[in-house]
Structures are given as C-alpha cells and as structure tokens.
Amino acid sequence: METMIRKMTAIAIIGFIAFAFQHVNAQTYQSSAAKVTIKGTSTLHDWDMTSSSGAVKATFTVSNDQVTDINALSFNVSAESLKSSKSGLDKNAYKALKTGTHKQITFTMTSGKVTPGSGGNFKVSVTGNLTIAGTAKATTIQGTGVYNPADKSISVKGSTRFNMTEYKVTPPTVMMGTIKTGDSITIDYNVKLTP
C-alpha cells in the first residue's frame, strides 16, 4: 500500500511538473501602437486611412526562441483615430462607421494556429469576432511573424479583405454622391509586441 501511495505521489508530481513546463513559456505580449491601414477604391481615385494607435494584447507560447502557439488575442482601435489626407473623406467615413455610437473597431480571437518556420519566423492564422460599426462577424485573419530573441519581441504583419456591407456599413460618398467608394476594402496591419 505504501509503495502504491509513493507511485501515485510520484506520478502526480511528474504530471504537475509536465503541466507547469508546458505553460511556463506562455506569455502575454502587448502593444498600444499597432499600425492599421484601411485601403479602398472610389470612382475618382484609391484612398487609404491609417491609425498607429491600435491596442493589441496576445498570449503566445515561445520555446527555444520560436513561437509555437497562440493562446489568446484581442485588438481594438478607435475608429476616429483612422485618418486620411482628406478631412471630407474622414468625416464621411466616420458617419458610415457610426462612430457616434460605435467608437471602437475590435477583434477577439476564438481559435488560432501557429506554423513555426526557421530563424524565429512563423505563420499565424486566427479566427475570431471582428466588430465594425456595431456588427460582429466571425473572421479569419492571417499573418507572418518573427520572434526577436534580443529583446524578446514578436513582430506580426498581414492583411485581410472583405466588403463593408458585410458589416452593414454603407460605402461612403462625397460631393453629394458624385464620388462613390467601392464596397471592397483591405485592412493591412503591422505590430511589434513586447512582453
């Protein structure tokens, strides 16, 4: 009986150590300066709006200077922090985005996968709820990243494309409707995350 108790205790200790080891490298990274650029088209010319104040919080698993998993990710950016070179475009975009009542564009991950590469490089794919103008939709975002062992930072960049009307956003118009923006937009993002 005593031998059995010792064996069970040893198994429990080994299990605890294994569990702790699996999670010891999972760490939270964050940034309040993620760069986000929305690109679109119009009947006159292409346009873009950029913000460099996106807030990102993510939990990655890092082993031997290589990102091996993503456990959590959340992102938000103030819709009115997005700026173009045309104040008229900005005003109409904010109206379309309903920023009076929906001030933030947010994303919350529900599942994610990391595919490690070489030299600290990796690919990441995350699925979650993207909320724009108060409408949330399940969206998958893909990107490429690199782990920098010198400062233990993780840099990730990528893009995703969809139609504004999927989020009940009416493509903005200017000059009394004579210039119309296209429905399809591309969102590029670039962020450096630190522990």
Coordinates of C-alpha atoms in Angstrom, one line a residue:
M1 CA 0.0 0.0 0.0
E2 CA 2.8 2.4 0.9
T3 CA 4.5 1.6 -2.4
M4 CA 1.3 2.4 -4.2
I5 CA 0.9 5.7 -2.5
R6 CA 4.5 6.6 -3.3
K7 CA 4.0 5.7 -7.0
M8 CA 0.8 7.8 -7.2
T9 CA 2.5 10.7 -5.5
A10 CA 5.4 10.4 -8.0
I11 CA 3.0 10.3 -10.9
A12 CA 1.1 13.4 -9.6
I13 CA 4.4 15.3 -9.1
I14 CA 5.6 14.4 -12.6
G15 CA 2.2 15.4 -14.1
F16 CA 2.3 18.7 -12.3
I17 CA 5.9 19.4 -13.5
A18 CA 4.9 18.5 -17.1
F19 CA 1.9 20.8 -16.9
A20 CA 3.9 23.6 -15.4
F21 CA 6.6 23.2 -18.1
Q22 CA 4.1 23.3 -20.9
H23 CA 2.8 26.6 -19.6
V24 CA 5.9 28.2 -18.4
N25 CA 6.7 29.7 -21.8
A26 CA 3.2 31.0 -22.5
Q27 CA 3.5 34.8 -22.0
T28 CA 1.4 37.8 -22.6
Y29 CA 2.6 40.4 -25.2
Q30 CA 1.1 43.8 -25.9
S31 CA 1.3 47.0 -27.9
S32 CA -0.5 50.3 -27.9
A33 CA 1.0 51.4 -31.3
A34 CA -0.2 48.8 -33.8
K35 CA -0.4 50.3 -37.3
V36 CA -3.6 49.7 -39.2
T37 CA -4.3 50.9 -42.7
I38 CA -7.6 50.6 -44.5
K39 CA -7.4 50.7 -48.3
G40 CA -10.2 51.2 -50.7
T41 CA -11.2 52.4 -54.1
S42 CA -13.6 55.1 -55.4
T43 CA -14.9 56.4 -58.7
L44 CA -12.2 59.1 -58.6
H45 CA -9.1 57.5 -57.0
D46 CA -7.9 55.0 -54.5
W47 CA -7.9 56.0 -50.9
D48 CA -6.5 54.9 -47.5
M49 CA -6.9 55.7 -43.8
T50 CA -4.3 54.9 -41.2
S51 CA -4.0 54.7 -37.4
S52 CA -0.9 54.0 -35.4
S53 CA -2.7 53.6 -32.1
G54 CA -4.2 50.2 -32.2
A55 CA -4.1 48.3 -28.9
V56 CA -3.1 44.6 -29.1
K57 CA -2.9 42.0 -26.3
A58 CA -1.8 38.4 -27.1
T59 CA -0.6 35.3 -25.4
F60 CA 2.0 33.3 -27.3
T61 CA 3.9 30.2 -26.4
V62 CA 7.6 30.5 -27.1
S63 CA 10.0 27.6 -27.0
N64 CA 13.7 27.8 -27.9
D65 CA 13.3 31.2 -29.4
Q66 CA 10.5 30.0 -31.6
V67 CA 6.8 31.0 -31.4
T68 CA 4.9 27.7 -31.4
D69 CA 1.3 28.6 -30.4
I70 CA -1.1 31.5 -29.9
N71 CA -3.4 31.2 -26.9
A72 CA -5.3 34.5 -26.9
L73 CA -5.6 37.7 -28.9
S74 CA -7.6 40.9 -28.6
F75 CA -7.4 44.1 -30.6
N76 CA -9.1 47.4 -30.6
V77 CA -8.7 50.8 -32.3
S78 CA -10.6 54.0 -32.1
A79 CA -12.5 54.4 -35.4
E80 CA -11.8 58.1 -35.3
S81 CA -8.1 57.6 -35.0
L82 CA -8.1 56.5 -38.6
K83 CA -7.1 59.4 -40.8
S84 CA -6.7 60.0 -44.5
S85 CA -5.2 63.1 -46.3
K86 CA -8.8 64.4 -46.9
S87 CA -10.8 65.6 -44.0
G88 CA -14.0 65.3 -46.1
L89 CA -13.3 61.6 -46.6
D90 CA -12.7 61.1 -42.9
K91 CA -16.0 62.8 -41.9
N92 CA -18.0 60.6 -44.3
A93 CA -16.1 57.5 -43.2
Y94 CA -16.9 58.2 -39.5
K95 CA -20.5 58.7 -40.4
A96 CA -20.6 55.3 -42.3
L97 CA -18.8 53.7 -39.3
K98 CA -21.4 55.2 -36.9
T99 CA -18.7 56.5 -34.6
G100 CA -21.2 58.5 -32.6
T101 CA -22.4 55.2 -31.0
H102 CA -19.7 52.7 -32.0
K103 CA -16.4 54.2 -31.3
Q104 CA -14.2 51.1 -31.4
I105 CA -13.3 48.6 -34.0
T106 CA -12.5 45.3 -32.1
F107 CA -11.3 41.8 -32.7
T108 CA -11.4 38.9 -30.2
M109 CA -9.8 35.6 -31.1
T110 CA -11.8 32.4 -30.6
S111 CA -9.2 30.0 -32.1
G112 CA -5.7 30.3 -33.5
K113 CA -2.9 28.3 -35.0
V114 CA 0.8 28.9 -35.4
T115 CA 3.0 27.3 -38.0
P116 CA 6.7 27.6 -37.0
G117 CA 9.3 28.3 -39.7
S118 CA 13.0 28.8 -39.4
G119 CA 15.0 31.5 -37.7
G120 CA 12.2 32.6 -35.5
N121 CA 9.8 33.1 -38.4
F122 CA 6.3 31.8 -38.2
K123 CA 2.8 32.0 -39.8
V124 CA -0.3 32.6 -37.8
S125 CA -4.0 32.2 -38.5
V126 CA -6.6 33.4 -36.1
T127 CA -10.4 33.2 -36.2
G128 CA -12.5 35.5 -34.0
N129 CA -15.2 38.1 -33.9
L130 CA -14.4 41.3 -35.8
T131 CA -16.8 44.1 -34.8
I132 CA -17.2 47.1 -37.0
A133 CA -20.0 49.8 -36.6
G134 CA -21.7 47.6 -34.0
T135 CA -21.9 44.5 -36.2
A136 CA -19.8 41.4 -35.3
K137 CA -18.8 38.7 -37.7
A138 CA -16.6 35.6 -37.5
T139 CA -13.5 36.5 -39.4
T140 CA -10.2 34.7 -40.1
I141 CA -7.0 36.8 -40.2
Q142 CA -3.7 35.5 -41.4
G143 CA -0.2 36.9 -41.0
T144 CA 3.5 36.3 -40.8
G145 CA 5.7 37.0 -37.8
V146 CA 9.1 36.8 -36.3
Y147 CA 10.4 36.4 -32.8
N148 CA 13.4 38.5 -31.9
P149 CA 15.4 36.9 -29.0
A150 CA 17.5 40.1 -28.4
D151 CA 14.5 42.0 -26.9
K152 CA 12.1 39.1 -26.7
S153 CA 9.7 40.9 -29.0
I154 CA 7.3 39.5 -31.6
S155 CA 6.5 41.4 -34.8
V156 CA 3.5 40.4 -36.9
K157 CA 2.1 41.8 -40.1
G158 CA -0.6 40.8 -42.5
S159 CA -3.8 41.8 -44.3
T160 CA -7.4 40.8 -44.7
R161 CA -10.0 41.8 -47.3
F162 CA -13.8 42.0 -47.1
N163 CA -16.8 44.1 -48.1
M164 CA -18.0 46.9 -46.0
T165 CA -21.6 45.9 -46.5
E166 CA -20.9 42.6 -44.7
Y167 CA -20.8 44.8 -41.5
K168 CA -23.8 46.8 -42.5
V169 CA -21.5 49.8 -43.4
T170 CA -22.7 51.8 -46.4
P171 CA -19.8 52.7 -48.6
P172 CA -19.2 56.5 -48.1
T173 CA -19.9 59.0 -50.8
V174 CA -18.6 62.6 -51.2
M175 CA -19.6 65.6 -53.2
M176 CA -23.3 64.9 -52.9
G177 CA -22.9 61.3 -54.1
T178 CA -20.9 62.1 -57.3
I179 CA -17.9 60.3 -55.9
K180 CA -18.6 56.8 -54.6
T181 CA -16.3 54.4 -52.7
G182 CA -16.1 50.7 -53.6
D183 CA -17.6 48.1 -51.3
S184 CA -14.4 46.1 -51.0
I185 CA -11.6 47.2 -48.6
T186 CA -8.3 45.8 -47.5
I187 CA -7.0 46.1 -43.9
D188 CA -3.2 45.9 -43.5
Y189 CA -1.7 45.7 -40.0
N190 CA 1.8 45.8 -38.6
V191 CA 2.6 45.5 -34.9
K192 CA 5.6 44.9 -32.6
L193 CA 4.6 43.2 -29.4
T194 CA 6.7 43.2 -26.3
P195 CA 6.3 41.1 -23.1

